[in-house]
Amino acid sequence: MGLRGTRAAARAAAVTVRRPERTASDDDWPAALREAVVSGVLLLGALVALDAAAGSLDALRGGLWAALAAALFGLLLPPRVTAGQGWLAARGPLRRRTVRTDRLVSVRWSEGIAQRLVLRDDAGRRVVLDPRLLLANPALWHLFATGARTAQESGVLLCGATALRQLTERAEERTAQTLLTGSGPA
């Protein structure tokens, strides 16, 4: 075997087989994106049509209506939530926030009209999301819960064990309801 054969064998031996990381994302996000785009376009179309019908449409007013439609789009677009082994990320229109779920120090859950789950890890990173999103997506929930359980078992989770337990109970109730309705009448 020559020098080329030896190098090729060394490269082949150096290559490690890596399993692809299991990730999950919000299944309903594409529909929410469509709704936000349609709402912004409809608002822009209605405002431009009304202004044109009134005869007062010019470049400045058109730009103002476009900015207003873009603001509506930004308000309506929910963050795109993805999760993997030990992490969860929420990507909004301007930035992406990531938190290590296996290193969570705080889980706060505000129940009210606008439910929010605030996750903070030991590096100070923070993600705020709607807890119903996790409950509606079993794959996302599983990855989040696995990481949070790791944080809790390792003693890193300082605040939020009660909120995490309540969220877990809701997820289990939802899973049980899904299984019972899916099984049909006996």
Coordinates of C-alpha atoms in Angstrom, one line a residue:
M1 CA 0.0 0.0 0.0
G2 CA 1.5 3.3 -1.0
L3 CA 1.4 6.7 0.7
R4 CA -2.0 7.5 -0.8
G5 CA -3.5 4.3 0.5
T6 CA -2.2 5.0 4.0
R7 CA -3.6 8.6 4.0
A8 CA -6.9 7.4 2.8
A9 CA -7.0 4.7 5.5
A10 CA -6.0 7.2 8.1
R11 CA -8.8 9.6 7.0
A12 CA -11.4 6.8 7.0
A13 CA -10.3 5.8 10.5
A14 CA -10.5 9.4 11.7
V15 CA -14.1 9.9 10.5
T16 CA -16.4 9.3 13.4
V17 CA -20.0 8.3 12.9
R18 CA -22.3 10.9 14.4
R19 CA -25.9 10.4 14.8
P20 CA -28.0 13.4 13.7
E21 CA -29.4 15.4 16.7
R22 CA -33.1 14.9 17.2
T23 CA -34.9 18.2 17.0
A24 CA -38.5 19.3 17.0
S25 CA -40.3 22.5 16.0
D26 CA -43.7 24.1 16.4
D27 CA -46.0 22.4 13.9
D28 CA -48.4 25.3 13.8
W29 CA -45.9 28.0 13.1
P30 CA -46.2 28.0 9.3
A31 CA -50.0 28.6 9.6
A32 CA -49.3 31.5 12.0
L33 CA -46.8 32.9 9.6
R34 CA -49.4 32.8 6.8
E35 CA -52.0 34.5 9.0
A36 CA -49.6 37.3 9.9
V37 CA -48.6 37.8 6.3
V38 CA -52.3 37.8 5.1
S39 CA -53.3 40.2 7.9
G40 CA -50.5 42.6 7.0
V41 CA -51.2 42.5 3.3
L42 CA -55.0 43.0 3.8
L43 CA -54.4 45.9 6.1
L44 CA -52.0 47.5 3.6
G45 CA -54.4 46.9 0.7
A46 CA -57.4 48.3 2.6
L47 CA -55.5 51.4 3.8
V48 CA -54.0 52.1 0.3
A49 CA -57.4 51.5 -1.4
L50 CA -59.2 53.9 1.0
D51 CA -56.6 56.5 0.6
A52 CA -56.5 56.2 -3.1
A53 CA -60.3 56.4 -3.3
A54 CA -60.2 59.6 -1.2
G55 CA -57.6 61.0 -3.6
S56 CA -55.0 61.6 -0.9
L57 CA -52.6 58.8 -1.5
D58 CA -49.0 59.9 -2.0
A59 CA -45.5 58.3 -1.4
L60 CA -45.3 59.5 2.2
R61 CA -48.8 58.2 3.1
G62 CA -48.1 54.9 1.2
G63 CA -44.9 54.5 3.2
L64 CA -46.7 55.2 6.4
W65 CA -49.3 52.5 5.6
A66 CA -46.6 50.0 4.7
A67 CA -44.9 50.7 8.0
L68 CA -48.2 50.2 9.8
A69 CA -48.8 46.9 8.0
A70 CA -45.2 45.7 8.8
A71 CA -45.8 46.6 12.5
L72 CA -49.0 44.5 12.5
F73 CA -47.1 41.6 10.9
G74 CA -44.4 41.9 13.5
L75 CA -46.9 41.9 16.3
L76 CA -48.9 38.9 15.0
L77 CA -45.9 36.7 14.1
P78 CA -45.2 34.3 17.0
P79 CA -41.7 33.2 17.7
R80 CA -40.6 30.0 16.0
V81 CA -39.8 27.6 18.7
T82 CA -37.4 24.7 18.2
A83 CA -35.9 22.3 20.6
G84 CA -33.1 19.7 20.7
Q85 CA -31.3 17.6 23.2
G86 CA -30.7 20.0 26.1
W87 CA -31.7 23.2 24.4
L88 CA -34.8 25.3 23.4
A89 CA -34.8 28.3 21.0
A90 CA -37.3 30.9 20.2
R91 CA -36.7 32.9 17.0
G92 CA -38.6 36.1 16.5
P93 CA -38.5 38.5 13.6
L94 CA -35.4 40.3 14.9
R95 CA -33.5 37.9 17.1
R96 CA -33.0 34.3 18.3
R97 CA -33.0 33.4 22.0
T98 CA -31.7 30.1 23.2
V99 CA -31.7 28.5 26.6
R100 CA -30.1 25.3 27.9
T101 CA -33.0 23.2 29.2
D102 CA -30.6 20.8 31.0
R103 CA -29.1 23.8 32.8
L104 CA -32.3 25.6 33.8
V105 CA -32.2 27.6 37.1
S106 CA -35.6 29.1 36.9
V107 CA -39.0 28.2 35.4
R108 CA -41.8 30.8 35.9
W109 CA -45.3 30.3 34.6
S110 CA -47.8 33.1 34.7
E111 CA -51.4 32.0 34.3
G112 CA -53.7 34.6 33.1
I113 CA -55.1 36.0 29.8
A114 CA -51.7 35.9 28.2
Q115 CA -50.0 32.8 29.6
R116 CA -46.2 33.0 29.5
L117 CA -43.5 30.6 30.4
V118 CA -40.2 32.2 31.3
L119 CA -37.1 30.0 31.2
R120 CA -33.7 31.0 32.5
D121 CA -30.5 29.0 32.4
D122 CA -27.3 29.2 34.5
A123 CA -25.6 31.4 31.9
G124 CA -28.4 34.1 32.3
R125 CA -30.0 33.4 28.9
R126 CA -33.8 33.7 28.9
V127 CA -36.6 32.5 26.7
V128 CA -40.3 33.6 27.0
L129 CA -42.9 31.5 25.3
D130 CA -46.5 30.5 25.4
P131 CA -46.8 27.2 27.4
R132 CA -49.7 26.1 25.3
L133 CA -47.2 25.8 22.4
L134 CA -45.3 23.1 24.3
L135 CA -48.5 21.3 25.3
A136 CA -49.8 21.3 21.7
N137 CA -46.5 19.8 20.3
P138 CA -45.6 16.4 21.9
A139 CA -42.2 16.3 20.3
L140 CA -41.3 19.7 21.6
W141 CA -42.7 18.9 25.0
H142 CA -40.7 15.7 25.3
L143 CA -37.4 17.4 24.5
F144 CA -38.1 20.3 26.9
A145 CA -39.3 18.0 29.7
T146 CA -36.3 15.7 29.3
G147 CA -33.9 18.7 29.7
A148 CA -35.9 20.2 32.5
R149 CA -35.9 16.9 34.4
T150 CA -32.1 16.7 34.0
A151 CA -31.8 20.2 35.5
Q152 CA -34.0 19.3 38.3
E153 CA -32.3 16.0 39.1
S154 CA -28.8 17.6 39.0
G155 CA -29.9 20.3 41.4
V156 CA -29.4 23.2 39.0
L157 CA -33.1 24.1 39.0
L158 CA -33.4 26.6 41.9
C159 CA -36.8 28.1 41.3
G160 CA -39.8 26.7 39.5
A161 CA -40.2 23.0 40.5
T162 CA -43.9 23.7 41.2
A163 CA -44.4 25.4 37.9
L164 CA -42.7 22.6 36.1
R165 CA -44.8 20.0 38.0
Q166 CA -48.0 21.9 37.1
L167 CA -47.0 22.1 33.4
T168 CA -46.1 18.4 33.5
E169 CA -49.6 17.6 34.9
R170 CA -51.2 19.6 32.2
A171 CA -49.2 17.8 29.5
E172 CA -50.1 14.4 31.0
E173 CA -53.8 15.4 31.1
R174 CA -53.7 16.5 27.4
T175 CA -51.9 13.2 26.4
A176 CA -54.5 11.2 28.3
Q177 CA -57.4 13.1 26.6
T178 CA -55.8 12.6 23.2
L179 CA -55.4 8.9 23.8
L180 CA -58.9 8.5 25.0
T181 CA -60.5 10.4 22.2
G182 CA -58.3 8.6 19.7
S183 CA -59.3 5.2 20.9
G184 CA -63.0 5.8 20.2
P185 CA -66.0 4.2 21.9
A186 CA -65.5 0.9 23.6

